[in-house]
PDB file of C-alpha atoms and ligand atoms in Angstrom:
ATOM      1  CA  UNK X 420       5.114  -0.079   6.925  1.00 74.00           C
ATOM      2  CA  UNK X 421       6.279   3.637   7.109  1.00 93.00           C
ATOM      3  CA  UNK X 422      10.334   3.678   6.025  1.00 96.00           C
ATOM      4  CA  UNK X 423      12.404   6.123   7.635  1.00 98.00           C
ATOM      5  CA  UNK X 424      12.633   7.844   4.354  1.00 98.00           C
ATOM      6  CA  UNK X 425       8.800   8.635   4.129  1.00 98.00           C
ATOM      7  CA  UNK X 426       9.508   9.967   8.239  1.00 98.00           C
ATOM      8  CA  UNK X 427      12.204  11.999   6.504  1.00 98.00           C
ATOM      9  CA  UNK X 428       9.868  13.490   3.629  1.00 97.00           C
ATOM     10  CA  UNK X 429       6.883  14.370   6.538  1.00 97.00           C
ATOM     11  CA  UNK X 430       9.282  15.733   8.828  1.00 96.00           C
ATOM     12  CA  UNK X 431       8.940  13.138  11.085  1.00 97.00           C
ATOM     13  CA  UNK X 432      12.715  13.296  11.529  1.00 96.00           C
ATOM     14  CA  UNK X 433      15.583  15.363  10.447  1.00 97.00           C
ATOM     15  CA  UNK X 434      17.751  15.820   7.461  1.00 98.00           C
ATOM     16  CA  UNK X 435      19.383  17.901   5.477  1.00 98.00           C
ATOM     17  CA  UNK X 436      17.879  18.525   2.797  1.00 98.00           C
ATOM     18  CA  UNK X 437      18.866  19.743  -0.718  1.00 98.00           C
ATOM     19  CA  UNK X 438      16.013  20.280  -2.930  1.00 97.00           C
ATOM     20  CA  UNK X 439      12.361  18.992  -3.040  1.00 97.00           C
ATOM     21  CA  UNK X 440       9.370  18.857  -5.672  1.00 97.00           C
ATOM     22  CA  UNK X 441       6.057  17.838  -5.420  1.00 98.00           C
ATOM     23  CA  UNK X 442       7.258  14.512  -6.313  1.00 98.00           C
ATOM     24  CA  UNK X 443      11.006  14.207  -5.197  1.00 98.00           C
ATOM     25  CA  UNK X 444      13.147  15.067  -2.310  1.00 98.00           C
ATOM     26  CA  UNK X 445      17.022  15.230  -2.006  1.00 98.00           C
ATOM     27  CA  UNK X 446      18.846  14.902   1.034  1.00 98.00           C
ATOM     28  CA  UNK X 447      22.446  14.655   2.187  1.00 98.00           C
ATOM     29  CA  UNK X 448      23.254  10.728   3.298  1.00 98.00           C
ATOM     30  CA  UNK X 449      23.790  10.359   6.972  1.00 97.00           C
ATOM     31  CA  UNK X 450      27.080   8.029   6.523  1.00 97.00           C
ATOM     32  CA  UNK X 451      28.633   9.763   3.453  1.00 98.00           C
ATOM     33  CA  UNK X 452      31.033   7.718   1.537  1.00 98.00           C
ATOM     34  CA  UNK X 453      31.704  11.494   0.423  1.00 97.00           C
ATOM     35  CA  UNK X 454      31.053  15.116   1.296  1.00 98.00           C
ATOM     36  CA  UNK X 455      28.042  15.935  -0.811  1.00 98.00           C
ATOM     37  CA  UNK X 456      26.810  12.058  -0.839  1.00 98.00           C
ATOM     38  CA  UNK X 457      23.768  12.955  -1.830  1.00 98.00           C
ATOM     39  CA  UNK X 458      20.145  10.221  -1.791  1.00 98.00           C
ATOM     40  CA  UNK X 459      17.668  11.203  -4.112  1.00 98.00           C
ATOM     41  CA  UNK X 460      13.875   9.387  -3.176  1.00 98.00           C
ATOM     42  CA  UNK X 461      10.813   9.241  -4.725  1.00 98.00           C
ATOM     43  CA  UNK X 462       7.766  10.562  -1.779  1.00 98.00           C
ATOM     44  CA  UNK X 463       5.643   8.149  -2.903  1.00 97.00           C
ATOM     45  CA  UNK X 464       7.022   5.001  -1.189  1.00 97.00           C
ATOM     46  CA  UNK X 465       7.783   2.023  -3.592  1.00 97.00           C
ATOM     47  CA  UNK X 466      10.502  -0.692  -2.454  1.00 97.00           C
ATOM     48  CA  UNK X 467      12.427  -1.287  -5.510  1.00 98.00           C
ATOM     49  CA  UNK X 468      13.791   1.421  -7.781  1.00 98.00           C
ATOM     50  CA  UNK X 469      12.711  -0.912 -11.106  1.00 98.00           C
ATOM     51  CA  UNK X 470       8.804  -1.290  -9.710  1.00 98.00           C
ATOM     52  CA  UNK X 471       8.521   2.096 -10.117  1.00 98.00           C
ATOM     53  CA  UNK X 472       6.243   3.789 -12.843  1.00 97.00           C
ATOM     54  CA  UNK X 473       8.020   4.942 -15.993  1.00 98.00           C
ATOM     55  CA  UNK X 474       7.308   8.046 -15.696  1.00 98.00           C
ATOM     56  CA  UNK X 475       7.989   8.613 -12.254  1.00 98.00           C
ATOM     57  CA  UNK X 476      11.238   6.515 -12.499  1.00 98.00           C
ATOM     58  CA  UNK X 477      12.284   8.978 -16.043  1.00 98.00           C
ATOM     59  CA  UNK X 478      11.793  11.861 -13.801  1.00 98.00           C
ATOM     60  CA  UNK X 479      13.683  10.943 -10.861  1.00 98.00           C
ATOM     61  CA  UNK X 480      16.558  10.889 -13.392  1.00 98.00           C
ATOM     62  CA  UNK X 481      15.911  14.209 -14.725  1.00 98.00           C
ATOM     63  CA  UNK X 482      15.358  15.693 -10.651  1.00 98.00           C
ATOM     64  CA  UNK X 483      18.847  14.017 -10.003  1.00 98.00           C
ATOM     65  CA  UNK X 484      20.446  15.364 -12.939  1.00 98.00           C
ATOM     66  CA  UNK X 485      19.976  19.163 -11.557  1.00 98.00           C
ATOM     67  CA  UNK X 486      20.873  18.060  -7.763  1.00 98.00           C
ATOM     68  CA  UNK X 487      24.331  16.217  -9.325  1.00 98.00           C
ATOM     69  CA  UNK X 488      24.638  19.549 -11.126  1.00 98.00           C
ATOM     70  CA  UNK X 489      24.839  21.509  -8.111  1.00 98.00           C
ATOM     71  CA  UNK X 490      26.635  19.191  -5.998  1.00 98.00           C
ATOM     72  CA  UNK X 491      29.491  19.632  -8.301  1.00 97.00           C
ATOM     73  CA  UNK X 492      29.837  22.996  -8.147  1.00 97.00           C
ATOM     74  CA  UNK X 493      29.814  23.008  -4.560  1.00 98.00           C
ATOM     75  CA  UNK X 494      32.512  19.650  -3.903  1.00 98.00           C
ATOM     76  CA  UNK X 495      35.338  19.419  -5.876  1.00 97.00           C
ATOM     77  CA  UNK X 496      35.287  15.834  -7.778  1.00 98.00           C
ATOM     78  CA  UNK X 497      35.918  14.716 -11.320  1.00 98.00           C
ATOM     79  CA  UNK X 498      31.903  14.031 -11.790  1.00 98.00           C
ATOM     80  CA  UNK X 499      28.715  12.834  -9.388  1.00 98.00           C
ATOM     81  CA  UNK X 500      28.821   8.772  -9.430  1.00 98.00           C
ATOM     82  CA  UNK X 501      25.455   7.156  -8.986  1.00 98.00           C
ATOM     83  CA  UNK X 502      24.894   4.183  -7.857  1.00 98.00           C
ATOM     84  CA  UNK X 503      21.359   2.080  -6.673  1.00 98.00           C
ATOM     85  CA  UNK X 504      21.305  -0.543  -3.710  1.00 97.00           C
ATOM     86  CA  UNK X 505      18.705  -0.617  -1.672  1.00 96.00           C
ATOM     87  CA  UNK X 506      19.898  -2.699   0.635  1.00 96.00           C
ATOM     88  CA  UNK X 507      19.501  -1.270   3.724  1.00 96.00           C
ATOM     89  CA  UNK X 508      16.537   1.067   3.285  1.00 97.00           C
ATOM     90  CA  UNK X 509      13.366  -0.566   1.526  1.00 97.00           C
ATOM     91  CA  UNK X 510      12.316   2.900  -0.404  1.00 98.00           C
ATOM     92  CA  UNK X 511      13.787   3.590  -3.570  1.00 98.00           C
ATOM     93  CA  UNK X 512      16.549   6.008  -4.124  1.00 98.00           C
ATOM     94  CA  UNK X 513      19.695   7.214  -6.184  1.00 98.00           C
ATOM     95  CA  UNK X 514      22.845   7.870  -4.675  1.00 98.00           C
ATOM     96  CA  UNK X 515      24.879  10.776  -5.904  1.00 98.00           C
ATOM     97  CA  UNK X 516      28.107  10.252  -5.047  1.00 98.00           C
ATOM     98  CA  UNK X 517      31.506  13.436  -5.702  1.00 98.00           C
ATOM     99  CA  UNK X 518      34.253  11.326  -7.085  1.00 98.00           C
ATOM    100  CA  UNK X 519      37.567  11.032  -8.074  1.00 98.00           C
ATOM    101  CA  UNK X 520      38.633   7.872  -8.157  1.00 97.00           C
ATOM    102  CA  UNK X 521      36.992   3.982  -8.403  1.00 96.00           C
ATOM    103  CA  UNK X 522      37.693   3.220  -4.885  1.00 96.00           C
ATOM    104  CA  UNK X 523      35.151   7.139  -3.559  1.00 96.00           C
ATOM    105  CA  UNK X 524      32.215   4.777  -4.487  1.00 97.00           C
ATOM    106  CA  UNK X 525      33.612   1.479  -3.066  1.00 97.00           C
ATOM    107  CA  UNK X 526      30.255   1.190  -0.643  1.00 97.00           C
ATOM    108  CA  UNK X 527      32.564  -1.613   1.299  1.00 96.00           C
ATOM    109  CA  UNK X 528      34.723   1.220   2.773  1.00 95.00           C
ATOM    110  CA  UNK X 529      34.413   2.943   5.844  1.00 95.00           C
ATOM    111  CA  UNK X 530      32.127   5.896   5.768  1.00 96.00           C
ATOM    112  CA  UNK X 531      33.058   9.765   6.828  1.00 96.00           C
ATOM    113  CA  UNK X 532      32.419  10.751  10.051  1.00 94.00           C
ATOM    114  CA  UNK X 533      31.137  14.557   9.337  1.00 96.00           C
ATOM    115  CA  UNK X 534      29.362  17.037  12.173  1.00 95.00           C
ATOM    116  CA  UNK X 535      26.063  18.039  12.126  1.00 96.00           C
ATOM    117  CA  UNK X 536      27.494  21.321  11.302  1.00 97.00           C
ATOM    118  CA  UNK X 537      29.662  20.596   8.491  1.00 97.00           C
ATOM    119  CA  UNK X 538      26.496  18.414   6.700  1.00 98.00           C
ATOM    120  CA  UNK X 539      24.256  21.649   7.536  1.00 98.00           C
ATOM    121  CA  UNK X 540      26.268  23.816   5.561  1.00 98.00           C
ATOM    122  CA  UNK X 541      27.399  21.877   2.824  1.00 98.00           C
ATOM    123  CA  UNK X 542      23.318  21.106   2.078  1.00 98.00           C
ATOM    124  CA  UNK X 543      23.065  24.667   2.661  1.00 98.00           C
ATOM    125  CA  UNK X 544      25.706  25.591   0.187  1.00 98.00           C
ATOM    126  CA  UNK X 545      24.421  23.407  -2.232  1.00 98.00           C
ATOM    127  CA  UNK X 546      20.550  24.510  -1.926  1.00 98.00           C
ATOM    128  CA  UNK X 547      22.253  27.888  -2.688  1.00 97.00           C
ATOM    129  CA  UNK X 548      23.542  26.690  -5.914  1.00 97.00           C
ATOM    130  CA  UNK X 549      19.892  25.065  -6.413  1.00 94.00           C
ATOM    131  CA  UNK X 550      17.999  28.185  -6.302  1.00 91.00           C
ATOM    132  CA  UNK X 551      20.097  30.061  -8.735  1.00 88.00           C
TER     133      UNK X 551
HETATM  134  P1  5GP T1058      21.059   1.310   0.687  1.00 64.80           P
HETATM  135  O1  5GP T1058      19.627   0.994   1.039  1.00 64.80           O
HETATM  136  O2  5GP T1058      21.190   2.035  -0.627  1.00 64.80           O
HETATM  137  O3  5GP T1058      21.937   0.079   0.747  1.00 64.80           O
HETATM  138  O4  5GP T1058      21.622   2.293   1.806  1.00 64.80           O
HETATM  139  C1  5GP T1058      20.800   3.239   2.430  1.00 64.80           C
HETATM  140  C2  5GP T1058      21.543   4.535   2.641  1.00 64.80           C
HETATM  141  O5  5GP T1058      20.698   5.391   3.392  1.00 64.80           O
HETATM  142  C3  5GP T1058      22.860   4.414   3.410  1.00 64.80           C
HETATM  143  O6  5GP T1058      23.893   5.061   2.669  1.00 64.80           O
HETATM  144  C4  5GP T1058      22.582   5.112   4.738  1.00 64.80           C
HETATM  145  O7  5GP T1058      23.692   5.824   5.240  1.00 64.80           O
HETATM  146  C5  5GP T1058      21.439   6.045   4.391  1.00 64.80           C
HETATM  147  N1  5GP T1058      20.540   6.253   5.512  1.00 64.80           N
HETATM  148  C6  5GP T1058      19.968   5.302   6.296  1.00 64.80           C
HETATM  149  N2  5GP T1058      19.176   5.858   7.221  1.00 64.80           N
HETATM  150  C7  5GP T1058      19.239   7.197   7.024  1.00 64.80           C
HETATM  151  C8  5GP T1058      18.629   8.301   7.689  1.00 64.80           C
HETATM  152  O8  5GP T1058      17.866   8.176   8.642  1.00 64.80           O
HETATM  153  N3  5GP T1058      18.920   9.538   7.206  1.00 64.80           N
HETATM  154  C9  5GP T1058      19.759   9.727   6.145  1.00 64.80           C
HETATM  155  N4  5GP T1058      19.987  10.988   5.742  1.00 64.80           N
HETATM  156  N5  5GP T1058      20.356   8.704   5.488  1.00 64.80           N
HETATM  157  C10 5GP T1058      20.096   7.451   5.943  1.00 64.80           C
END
């Protein structure tokens, strides 16, 4: 079955994206616990983040190194959490997560209600940072 991440990565519907490679795509996460809340995916579709290959897995972690990078030059925040559920969506991926405190990565707490506008330019501000 097709997850609504793979729809995301052809296209199929939108998001805002954040940086992509032949092999990885960022995107901002619909119901942020944070602004910048970041979910980083492999294309290839695999379920669980530990049935991944080793390499692929190792590289996700280097891909989401340079997006955390730039997300915390664009969101003020002591560092990027990350954190790995998979819970809800059956497609691997990292969440990247500005925070300050324990309780900006409690995933029990209600989540940000942002605009379509604000999410488009924060991914746009961070792509900036990105392509630098
Ligand atoms: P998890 O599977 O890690 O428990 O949670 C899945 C995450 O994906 C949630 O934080 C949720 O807000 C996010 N999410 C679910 N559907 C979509 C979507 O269609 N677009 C985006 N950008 N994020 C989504």
């Amino acid at each position: 079955m097709t997850t609504i991440f793979s729809k995301i990565v052809k296209g199929e519907i939108p998001s805002h994206k954040i940086a992509e490679d032949e092999d990885y795509l960022a995107f901002l996460d619909i119901n942020p616990l944070a602004r910048g809340h970041t979910l980083v995916i492999p294309k290839k579709e695999v379920d669980y983040i530990f049935d991944m290959d080793d390499n692929l897995l190792a590289g996700m972690q280097v891909f989401s190194k340079r997006v955390a990078k730039a997300i915390e030059r664009v969101i003020p925040c002591k560092r990027i959490g990350i954190a790995v559920l998979g819970l809800e969506v059956p497609h691997a991926h990292i969440h990247l997560i500005p925070i300050n405190r324990l309780e900006d990565i409690n995933f029990g707490r209600p989540k940000l209600r942002l605009g379509e506008d604000e999410l488009a330019e924060i991914a746009a501000n961070i792509r900036q940072v990105m392509e630098q």
